[in-house]
mmCIF file with all atom_site columns, C-alpha atoms in Angstrom:
data_model
loop_
_atom_site.group_PDB
_atom_site.id
_atom_site.type_symbol
_atom_site.label_atom_id
_atom_site.label_alt_id
_atom_site.label_comp_id
_atom_site.label_asym_id
_atom_site.label_entity_id
_atom_site.label_seq_id
_atom_site.pdbx_PDB_ins_code
_atom_site.Cartn_x
_atom_site.Cartn_y
_atom_site.Cartn_z
_atom_site.occupancy
_atom_site.B_iso_or_equiv
_atom_site.pdbx_formal_charge
_atom_site.auth_seq_id
_atom_site.auth_comp_id
_atom_site.auth_asym_id
_atom_site.auth_atom_id
_atom_site.pdbx_PDB_model_num
ATOM 1   C CA . UNK A 1 1   ? 6.806   1.472   16.251  1.00 61.00 ? 1   UNK A CA 1
ATOM 2   C CA . UNK A 1 2   ? 5.366   4.593   16.405  1.00 76.00 ? 2   UNK A CA 1
ATOM 3   C CA . UNK A 1 3   ? 4.411   6.285   19.991  1.00 87.00 ? 3   UNK A CA 1
ATOM 4   C CA . UNK A 1 4   ? 1.642   7.743   19.362  1.00 89.00 ? 4   UNK A CA 1
ATOM 5   C CA . UNK A 1 5   ? -1.441  6.652   16.316  1.00 89.00 ? 5   UNK A CA 1
ATOM 6   C CA . UNK A 1 6   ? -3.819  8.632   14.511  1.00 87.00 ? 6   UNK A CA 1
ATOM 7   C CA . UNK A 1 7   ? -6.956  7.739   15.474  1.00 88.00 ? 7   UNK A CA 1
ATOM 8   C CA . UNK A 1 8   ? -9.641  10.785  15.007  1.00 89.00 ? 8   UNK A CA 1
ATOM 9   C CA . UNK A 1 9   ? -10.393 14.599  13.844  1.00 92.00 ? 9   UNK A CA 1
ATOM 10  C CA . UNK A 1 10  ? -11.907 17.285  16.133  1.00 95.00 ? 10  UNK A CA 1
ATOM 11  C CA . UNK A 1 11  ? -14.603 17.749  14.314  1.00 94.00 ? 11  UNK A CA 1
ATOM 12  C CA . UNK A 1 12  ? -16.611 21.262  15.482  1.00 95.00 ? 12  UNK A CA 1
ATOM 13  C CA . UNK A 1 13  ? -17.263 22.523  18.761  1.00 95.00 ? 13  UNK A CA 1
ATOM 14  C CA . UNK A 1 14  ? -21.405 21.194  20.042  1.00 96.00 ? 14  UNK A CA 1
ATOM 15  C CA . UNK A 1 15  ? -22.745 23.640  22.479  1.00 91.00 ? 15  UNK A CA 1
ATOM 16  C CA . UNK A 1 16  ? -21.445 26.630  24.464  1.00 93.00 ? 16  UNK A CA 1
ATOM 17  C CA . UNK A 1 17  ? -20.237 24.647  27.831  1.00 92.00 ? 17  UNK A CA 1
ATOM 18  C CA . UNK A 1 18  ? -16.518 23.837  25.831  1.00 93.00 ? 18  UNK A CA 1
ATOM 19  C CA . UNK A 1 19  ? -17.507 20.563  24.186  1.00 96.00 ? 19  UNK A CA 1
ATOM 20  C CA . UNK A 1 20  ? -16.413 19.156  20.848  1.00 97.00 ? 20  UNK A CA 1
ATOM 21  C CA . UNK A 1 21  ? -17.459 16.667  17.996  1.00 96.00 ? 21  UNK A CA 1
ATOM 22  C CA . UNK A 1 22  ? -14.458 14.040  17.504  1.00 96.00 ? 22  UNK A CA 1
ATOM 23  C CA . UNK A 1 23  ? -14.851 11.461  14.467  1.00 92.00 ? 23  UNK A CA 1
ATOM 24  C CA . UNK A 1 24  ? -13.276 8.350   14.312  1.00 88.00 ? 24  UNK A CA 1
ATOM 25  C CA . UNK A 1 25  ? -10.744 6.933   11.187  1.00 83.00 ? 25  UNK A CA 1
ATOM 26  C CA . UNK A 1 26  ? -12.620 3.747   12.800  1.00 80.00 ? 26  UNK A CA 1
ATOM 27  C CA . UNK A 1 27  ? -15.860 4.558   12.736  1.00 79.00 ? 27  UNK A CA 1
ATOM 28  C CA . UNK A 1 28  ? -16.792 1.095   14.707  1.00 80.00 ? 28  UNK A CA 1
ATOM 29  C CA . UNK A 1 29  ? -14.085 2.098   17.199  1.00 82.00 ? 29  UNK A CA 1
ATOM 30  C CA . UNK A 1 30  ? -14.992 2.319   20.695  1.00 85.00 ? 30  UNK A CA 1
ATOM 31  C CA . UNK A 1 31  ? -11.141 3.506   21.799  1.00 88.00 ? 31  UNK A CA 1
ATOM 32  C CA . UNK A 1 32  ? -11.957 7.258   23.127  1.00 90.00 ? 32  UNK A CA 1
ATOM 33  C CA . UNK A 1 33  ? -13.977 5.525   25.668  1.00 90.00 ? 33  UNK A CA 1
ATOM 34  C CA . UNK A 1 34  ? -10.542 3.019   27.304  1.00 90.00 ? 34  UNK A CA 1
ATOM 35  C CA . UNK A 1 35  ? -8.372  6.517   27.284  1.00 94.00 ? 35  UNK A CA 1
ATOM 36  C CA . UNK A 1 36  ? -7.402  8.602   29.863  1.00 94.00 ? 36  UNK A CA 1
ATOM 37  C CA . UNK A 1 37  ? -5.349  11.364  27.187  1.00 95.00 ? 37  UNK A CA 1
ATOM 38  C CA . UNK A 1 38  ? -5.855  12.521  24.028  1.00 94.00 ? 38  UNK A CA 1
ATOM 39  C CA . UNK A 1 39  ? -3.943  13.810  22.083  1.00 95.00 ? 39  UNK A CA 1
ATOM 40  C CA . UNK A 1 40  ? -3.553  17.231  19.619  1.00 95.00 ? 40  UNK A CA 1
ATOM 41  C CA . UNK A 1 41  ? -2.154  18.472  16.856  1.00 92.00 ? 41  UNK A CA 1
ATOM 42  C CA . UNK A 1 42  ? -3.647  21.680  13.686  1.00 88.00 ? 42  UNK A CA 1
ATOM 43  C CA . UNK A 1 43  ? -3.463  19.429  10.628  1.00 80.00 ? 43  UNK A CA 1
ATOM 44  C CA . UNK A 1 44  ? -0.603  20.266  8.436   1.00 70.00 ? 44  UNK A CA 1
ATOM 45  C CA . UNK A 1 45  ? -1.072  21.056  4.727   1.00 54.00 ? 45  UNK A CA 1
ATOM 46  C CA . UNK A 1 46  ? 1.544   18.198  3.858   1.00 54.00 ? 46  UNK A CA 1
ATOM 47  C CA . UNK A 1 47  ? 1.062   14.231  4.926   1.00 55.00 ? 47  UNK A CA 1
ATOM 48  C CA . UNK A 1 48  ? 2.383   13.228  7.895   1.00 59.00 ? 48  UNK A CA 1
ATOM 49  C CA . UNK A 1 49  ? 3.038   9.029   9.075   1.00 61.00 ? 49  UNK A CA 1
ATOM 50  C CA . UNK A 1 50  ? 2.540   8.532   12.686  1.00 59.00 ? 50  UNK A CA 1
ATOM 51  C CA . UNK A 1 51  ? 6.835   8.039   12.797  1.00 57.00 ? 51  UNK A CA 1
ATOM 52  C CA . UNK A 1 52  ? 7.133   11.686  12.541  1.00 70.00 ? 52  UNK A CA 1
ATOM 53  C CA . UNK A 1 53  ? 4.681   12.589  15.246  1.00 78.00 ? 53  UNK A CA 1
ATOM 54  C CA . UNK A 1 54  ? 6.177   12.838  18.637  1.00 79.00 ? 54  UNK A CA 1
ATOM 55  C CA . UNK A 1 55  ? 5.028   14.199  22.367  1.00 81.00 ? 55  UNK A CA 1
ATOM 56  C CA . UNK A 1 56  ? 6.652   17.933  21.364  1.00 84.00 ? 56  UNK A CA 1
ATOM 57  C CA . UNK A 1 57  ? 5.137   18.224  18.716  1.00 85.00 ? 57  UNK A CA 1
ATOM 58  C CA . UNK A 1 58  ? 1.339   17.301  20.050  1.00 92.00 ? 58  UNK A CA 1
ATOM 59  C CA . UNK A 1 59  ? -0.891  18.417  23.126  1.00 94.00 ? 59  UNK A CA 1
ATOM 60  C CA . UNK A 1 60  ? -1.790  16.555  25.641  1.00 95.00 ? 60  UNK A CA 1
ATOM 61  C CA . UNK A 1 61  ? -4.814  16.668  26.569  1.00 96.00 ? 61  UNK A CA 1
ATOM 62  C CA . UNK A 1 62  ? -7.181  15.298  29.738  1.00 96.00 ? 62  UNK A CA 1
ATOM 63  C CA . UNK A 1 63  ? -10.289 13.377  28.786  1.00 96.00 ? 63  UNK A CA 1
ATOM 64  C CA . UNK A 1 64  ? -13.246 14.543  31.077  1.00 95.00 ? 64  UNK A CA 1
ATOM 65  C CA . UNK A 1 65  ? -16.493 12.987  29.873  1.00 95.00 ? 65  UNK A CA 1
ATOM 66  C CA . UNK A 1 66  ? -17.190 10.792  26.620  1.00 95.00 ? 66  UNK A CA 1
ATOM 67  C CA . UNK A 1 67  ? -20.420 9.789   25.034  1.00 94.00 ? 67  UNK A CA 1
ATOM 68  C CA . UNK A 1 68  ? -20.151 7.805   22.070  1.00 90.00 ? 68  UNK A CA 1
ATOM 69  C CA . UNK A 1 69  ? -23.321 9.578   19.479  1.00 91.00 ? 69  UNK A CA 1
ATOM 70  C CA . UNK A 1 70  ? -23.595 7.455   16.063  1.00 85.00 ? 70  UNK A CA 1
ATOM 71  C CA . UNK A 1 71  ? -21.708 7.068   12.958  1.00 78.00 ? 71  UNK A CA 1
ATOM 72  C CA . UNK A 1 72  ? -18.198 6.687   14.966  1.00 77.00 ? 72  UNK A CA 1
ATOM 73  C CA . UNK A 1 73  ? -18.797 10.560  16.649  1.00 92.00 ? 73  UNK A CA 1
ATOM 74  C CA . UNK A 1 74  ? -18.146 11.672  20.214  1.00 95.00 ? 74  UNK A CA 1
ATOM 75  C CA . UNK A 1 75  ? -19.377 14.195  21.916  1.00 96.00 ? 75  UNK A CA 1
ATOM 76  C CA . UNK A 1 76  ? -16.113 14.544  24.294  1.00 96.00 ? 76  UNK A CA 1
ATOM 77  C CA . UNK A 1 77  ? -14.787 17.609  26.811  1.00 96.00 ? 77  UNK A CA 1
ATOM 78  C CA . UNK A 1 78  ? -11.358 17.826  27.951  1.00 96.00 ? 78  UNK A CA 1
ATOM 79  C CA . UNK A 1 79  ? -10.351 19.242  30.568  1.00 96.00 ? 79  UNK A CA 1
ATOM 80  C CA . UNK A 1 80  ? -9.275  23.183  30.732  1.00 95.00 ? 80  UNK A CA 1
ATOM 81  C CA . UNK A 1 81  ? -11.473 23.539  27.550  1.00 96.00 ? 81  UNK A CA 1
ATOM 82  C CA . UNK A 1 82  ? -14.675 25.751  28.922  1.00 94.00 ? 82  UNK A CA 1
ATOM 83  C CA . UNK A 1 83  ? -16.440 27.843  26.429  1.00 95.00 ? 83  UNK A CA 1
ATOM 84  C CA . UNK A 1 84  ? -17.222 27.271  22.936  1.00 95.00 ? 84  UNK A CA 1
ATOM 85  C CA . UNK A 1 85  ? -14.235 30.120  22.079  1.00 96.00 ? 85  UNK A CA 1
ATOM 86  C CA . UNK A 1 86  ? -11.887 27.602  23.646  1.00 95.00 ? 86  UNK A CA 1
ATOM 87  C CA . UNK A 1 87  ? -13.742 24.729  21.358  1.00 96.00 ? 87  UNK A CA 1
ATOM 88  C CA . UNK A 1 88  ? -13.542 26.471  18.432  1.00 96.00 ? 88  UNK A CA 1
ATOM 89  C CA . UNK A 1 89  ? -10.069 26.587  18.168  1.00 95.00 ? 89  UNK A CA 1
ATOM 90  C CA . UNK A 1 90  ? -9.593  23.063  18.360  1.00 96.00 ? 90  UNK A CA 1
ATOM 91  C CA . UNK A 1 91  ? -11.722 22.490  15.079  1.00 95.00 ? 91  UNK A CA 1
ATOM 92  C CA . UNK A 1 92  ? -9.971  20.354  12.532  1.00 94.00 ? 92  UNK A CA 1
ATOM 93  C CA . UNK A 1 93  ? -7.278  19.583  15.626  1.00 94.00 ? 93  UNK A CA 1
ATOM 94  C CA . UNK A 1 94  ? -6.317  15.555  14.351  1.00 92.00 ? 94  UNK A CA 1
ATOM 95  C CA . UNK A 1 95  ? -6.155  13.611  17.314  1.00 93.00 ? 95  UNK A CA 1
ATOM 96  C CA . UNK A 1 96  ? -3.707  10.859  18.082  1.00 93.00 ? 96  UNK A CA 1
ATOM 97  C CA . UNK A 1 97  ? -3.047  8.591   21.457  1.00 94.00 ? 97  UNK A CA 1
ATOM 98  C CA . UNK A 1 98  ? 0.000   7.125   22.732  1.00 93.00 ? 98  UNK A CA 1
ATOM 99  C CA . UNK A 1 99  ? 0.327   3.875   21.454  1.00 90.00 ? 99  UNK A CA 1
ATOM 100 C CA . UNK A 1 100 ? 1.086   1.924   25.445  1.00 90.00 ? 100 UNK A CA 1
ATOM 101 C CA . UNK A 1 101 ? -2.670  3.436   26.172  1.00 91.00 ? 101 UNK A CA 1
ATOM 102 C CA . UNK A 1 102 ? -4.684  1.513   23.469  1.00 89.00 ? 102 UNK A CA 1
ATOM 103 C CA . UNK A 1 103 ? -6.587  -1.490  24.429  1.00 84.00 ? 103 UNK A CA 1
ATOM 104 C CA . UNK A 1 104 ? -5.246  -4.774  23.665  1.00 84.00 ? 104 UNK A CA 1
ATOM 105 C CA . UNK A 1 105 ? -5.588  -5.614  20.063  1.00 83.00 ? 105 UNK A CA 1
ATOM 106 C CA . UNK A 1 106 ? -7.985  -8.630  19.214  1.00 82.00 ? 106 UNK A CA 1
ATOM 107 C CA . UNK A 1 107 ? -5.184  -11.584 17.759  1.00 83.00 ? 107 UNK A CA 1
ATOM 108 C CA . UNK A 1 108 ? -6.346  -10.439 13.799  1.00 80.00 ? 108 UNK A CA 1
ATOM 109 C CA . UNK A 1 109 ? -5.806  -7.136  14.220  1.00 83.00 ? 109 UNK A CA 1
ATOM 110 C CA . UNK A 1 110 ? -3.011  -4.377  13.614  1.00 86.00 ? 110 UNK A CA 1
ATOM 111 C CA . UNK A 1 111 ? -2.974  -0.868  13.952  1.00 84.00 ? 111 UNK A CA 1
ATOM 112 C CA . UNK A 1 112 ? -3.190  0.232   10.054  1.00 84.00 ? 112 UNK A CA 1
ATOM 113 C CA . UNK A 1 113 ? -0.611  2.627   10.759  1.00 83.00 ? 113 UNK A CA 1
ATOM 114 C CA . UNK A 1 114 ? 1.973   -0.865  11.308  1.00 87.00 ? 114 UNK A CA 1
ATOM 115 C CA . UNK A 1 115 ? 1.466   -1.286  7.717   1.00 91.00 ? 115 UNK A CA 1
ATOM 116 C CA . UNK A 1 116 ? 2.760   1.232   5.802   1.00 90.00 ? 116 UNK A CA 1
ATOM 117 C CA . UNK A 1 117 ? 6.387   0.046   5.216   1.00 91.00 ? 117 UNK A CA 1
ATOM 118 C CA . UNK A 1 118 ? 5.585   -3.733  4.619   1.00 95.00 ? 118 UNK A CA 1
ATOM 119 C CA . UNK A 1 119 ? 6.442   -5.007  1.519   1.00 96.00 ? 119 UNK A CA 1
ATOM 120 C CA . UNK A 1 120 ? 3.408   -6.281  -0.490  1.00 96.00 ? 120 UNK A CA 1
ATOM 121 C CA . UNK A 1 121 ? 3.481   -9.067  -2.132  1.00 96.00 ? 121 UNK A CA 1
ATOM 122 C CA . UNK A 1 122 ? 0.710   -11.249 -4.735  1.00 93.00 ? 122 UNK A CA 1
ATOM 123 C CA . UNK A 1 123 ? 1.187   -15.207 -4.040  1.00 87.00 ? 123 UNK A CA 1
ATOM 124 C CA . UNK A 1 124 ? 1.974   -16.073 -7.888  1.00 87.00 ? 124 UNK A CA 1
ATOM 125 C CA . UNK A 1 125 ? 2.765   -13.138 -9.161  1.00 89.00 ? 125 UNK A CA 1
ATOM 126 C CA . UNK A 1 126 ? 5.459   -11.924 -6.875  1.00 90.00 ? 126 UNK A CA 1
ATOM 127 C CA . UNK A 1 127 ? 5.943   -8.796  -4.911  1.00 94.00 ? 127 UNK A CA 1
ATOM 128 C CA . UNK A 1 128 ? 3.869   -5.303  -6.272  1.00 93.00 ? 128 UNK A CA 1
ATOM 129 C CA . UNK A 1 129 ? 5.723   -2.741  -3.893  1.00 95.00 ? 129 UNK A CA 1
ATOM 130 C CA . UNK A 1 130 ? 5.497   -1.488  -0.588  1.00 96.00 ? 130 UNK A CA 1
ATOM 131 C CA . UNK A 1 131 ? 2.819   0.203   1.268   1.00 94.00 ? 131 UNK A CA 1
ATOM 132 C CA . UNK A 1 132 ? 2.891   3.902   0.953   1.00 91.00 ? 132 UNK A CA 1
ATOM 133 C CA . UNK A 1 133 ? -0.100  5.120   3.458   1.00 87.00 ? 133 UNK A CA 1
ATOM 134 C CA . UNK A 1 134 ? -3.461  4.327   4.232   1.00 85.00 ? 134 UNK A CA 1
ATOM 135 C CA . UNK A 1 135 ? -6.131  6.156   2.730   1.00 84.00 ? 135 UNK A CA 1
ATOM 136 C CA . UNK A 1 136 ? -9.697  6.830   3.280   1.00 78.00 ? 136 UNK A CA 1
ATOM 137 C CA . UNK A 1 137 ? -12.484 6.845   0.845   1.00 80.00 ? 137 UNK A CA 1
ATOM 138 C CA . UNK A 1 138 ? -15.942 7.362   0.446   1.00 77.00 ? 138 UNK A CA 1
ATOM 139 C CA . UNK A 1 139 ? -15.817 4.942   4.037   1.00 71.00 ? 139 UNK A CA 1
ATOM 140 C CA . UNK A 1 140 ? -13.345 2.394   3.078   1.00 79.00 ? 140 UNK A CA 1
ATOM 141 C CA . UNK A 1 141 ? -9.856  2.212   3.599   1.00 85.00 ? 141 UNK A CA 1
ATOM 142 C CA . UNK A 1 142 ? -7.470  1.646   0.999   1.00 89.00 ? 142 UNK A CA 1
ATOM 143 C CA . UNK A 1 143 ? -4.028  0.202   0.856   1.00 92.00 ? 143 UNK A CA 1
ATOM 144 C CA . UNK A 1 144 ? -1.267  2.811   -0.888  1.00 93.00 ? 144 UNK A CA 1
ATOM 145 C CA . UNK A 1 145 ? 1.034   1.176   -2.780  1.00 94.00 ? 145 UNK A CA 1
ATOM 146 C CA . UNK A 1 146 ? 4.337   2.899   -3.840  1.00 95.00 ? 146 UNK A CA 1
ATOM 147 C CA . UNK A 1 147 ? 5.405   0.187   -7.167  1.00 93.00 ? 147 UNK A CA 1
ATOM 148 C CA . UNK A 1 148 ? 8.635   0.648   -9.078  1.00 90.00 ? 148 UNK A CA 1
ATOM 149 C CA . UNK A 1 149 ? 8.270   2.600   -12.784 1.00 89.00 ? 149 UNK A CA 1
ATOM 150 C CA . UNK A 1 150 ? 4.774   2.777   -12.063 1.00 90.00 ? 150 UNK A CA 1
ATOM 151 C CA . UNK A 1 151 ? 1.617   4.711   -10.419 1.00 91.00 ? 151 UNK A CA 1
ATOM 152 C CA . UNK A 1 152 ? 0.484   3.943   -7.696  1.00 93.00 ? 152 UNK A CA 1
ATOM 153 C CA . UNK A 1 153 ? -2.288  0.854   -6.985  1.00 92.00 ? 153 UNK A CA 1
ATOM 154 C CA . UNK A 1 154 ? -4.677  1.448   -4.346  1.00 93.00 ? 154 UNK A CA 1
ATOM 155 C CA . UNK A 1 155 ? -6.116  -1.731  -2.689  1.00 94.00 ? 155 UNK A CA 1
ATOM 156 C CA . UNK A 1 156 ? -9.506  -2.307  -0.570  1.00 92.00 ? 156 UNK A CA 1
ATOM 157 C CA . UNK A 1 157 ? -8.400  -2.967  3.066   1.00 90.00 ? 157 UNK A CA 1
ATOM 158 C CA . UNK A 1 158 ? -10.737 -5.439  3.208   1.00 89.00 ? 158 UNK A CA 1
ATOM 159 C CA . UNK A 1 159 ? -10.260 -9.243  4.426   1.00 88.00 ? 159 UNK A CA 1
ATOM 160 C CA . UNK A 1 160 ? -11.513 -10.423 0.768   1.00 92.00 ? 160 UNK A CA 1
ATOM 161 C CA . UNK A 1 161 ? -8.613  -9.214  -0.338  1.00 92.00 ? 161 UNK A CA 1
ATOM 162 C CA . UNK A 1 162 ? -5.693  -9.227  2.410   1.00 93.00 ? 162 UNK A CA 1
ATOM 163 C CA . UNK A 1 163 ? -5.072  -12.410 2.455   1.00 93.00 ? 163 UNK A CA 1
ATOM 164 C CA . UNK A 1 164 ? -1.748  -12.218 5.523   1.00 93.00 ? 164 UNK A CA 1
ATOM 165 C CA . UNK A 1 165 ? -0.252  -9.782  7.048   1.00 94.00 ? 165 UNK A CA 1
ATOM 166 C CA . UNK A 1 166 ? 2.710   -10.480 9.446   1.00 93.00 ? 166 UNK A CA 1
ATOM 167 C CA . UNK A 1 167 ? 4.048   -7.137  10.840  1.00 92.00 ? 167 UNK A CA 1
ATOM 168 C CA . UNK A 1 168 ? 7.788   -9.604  11.934  1.00 90.00 ? 168 UNK A CA 1
ATOM 169 C CA . UNK A 1 169 ? 8.556   -9.758  8.588   1.00 94.00 ? 169 UNK A CA 1
ATOM 170 C CA . UNK A 1 170 ? 7.108   -6.416  6.968   1.00 94.00 ? 170 UNK A CA 1
ATOM 171 C CA . UNK A 1 171 ? 4.756   -8.032  4.653   1.00 96.00 ? 171 UNK A CA 1
ATOM 172 C CA . UNK A 1 172 ? 1.465   -8.519  3.310   1.00 96.00 ? 172 UNK A CA 1
ATOM 173 C CA . UNK A 1 173 ? -0.264  -10.316 0.625   1.00 95.00 ? 173 UNK A CA 1
ATOM 174 C CA . UNK A 1 174 ? -2.784  -9.755  -0.826  1.00 95.00 ? 174 UNK A CA 1
ATOM 175 C CA . UNK A 1 175 ? -5.175  -11.476 -3.712  1.00 92.00 ? 175 UNK A CA 1
ATOM 176 C CA . UNK A 1 176 ? -6.996  -8.507  -5.404  1.00 92.00 ? 176 UNK A CA 1
ATOM 177 C CA . UNK A 1 177 ? -9.355  -9.423  -8.180  1.00 89.00 ? 177 UNK A CA 1
ATOM 178 C CA . UNK A 1 178 ? -7.689  -9.315  -12.073 1.00 88.00 ? 178 UNK A CA 1
ATOM 179 C CA . UNK A 1 179 ? -7.149  -5.906  -13.285 1.00 82.00 ? 179 UNK A CA 1
ATOM 180 C CA . UNK A 1 180 ? -6.975  -4.304  -10.098 1.00 87.00 ? 180 UNK A CA 1
ATOM 181 C CA . UNK A 1 181 ? -3.632  -3.769  -10.513 1.00 87.00 ? 181 UNK A CA 1
ATOM 182 C CA . UNK A 1 182 ? -3.182  -2.365  -13.781 1.00 84.00 ? 182 UNK A CA 1
ATOM 183 C CA . UNK A 1 183 ? -5.723  0.385   -13.866 1.00 82.00 ? 183 UNK A CA 1
ATOM 184 C CA . UNK A 1 184 ? -2.414  2.848   -14.909 1.00 77.00 ? 184 UNK A CA 1
ATOM 185 C CA . UNK A 1 185 ? -1.707  0.782   -18.121 1.00 78.00 ? 185 UNK A CA 1
ATOM 186 C CA . UNK A 1 186 ? -4.940  0.988   -19.427 1.00 70.00 ? 186 UNK A CA 1
ATOM 187 C CA . UNK A 1 187 ? -5.469  3.420   -22.126 1.00 60.00 ? 187 UNK A CA 1
ATOM 188 C CA . UNK A 1 188 ? -8.681  5.433   -21.454 1.00 54.00 ? 188 UNK A CA 1
#
């Protein structure tokens, strides 16, 4: 498992005293309220998995102040960022947290990054493929499932379709609506 987890993005500078607005990947999360430090890196043109992110590729910041706003946004003051110019230099930076500094998960929760690489099964139909990535589209998270000889399938990451997750076995069971996995076979 990766040591660092992607938790959000610095959107833009706020005010004149070096504050930034951070958008969390999960708008319902309060993770920033539990951290003493966050880590940033400049966005890359190629996708980078959390497994490829190391302390050497990140910059560590002490959180001086954190204030929640609406819609998963936070107003953040980072120690050492004292003015708007310094804050503007951080725009679009990806935000990470160390796994061992994150709050304990509930029994029915997992980190999305831990699903990548899991084998995906549809009961009654066998193995569907492998989770290649998690994408966010219109505020919804989707499993991107690589399938041999076919286009990737996108399955919403919701309890109605994800029926079981066994990280120890590297397995995700899904129950998508009929036809969802066959969208690549349509002649449209």
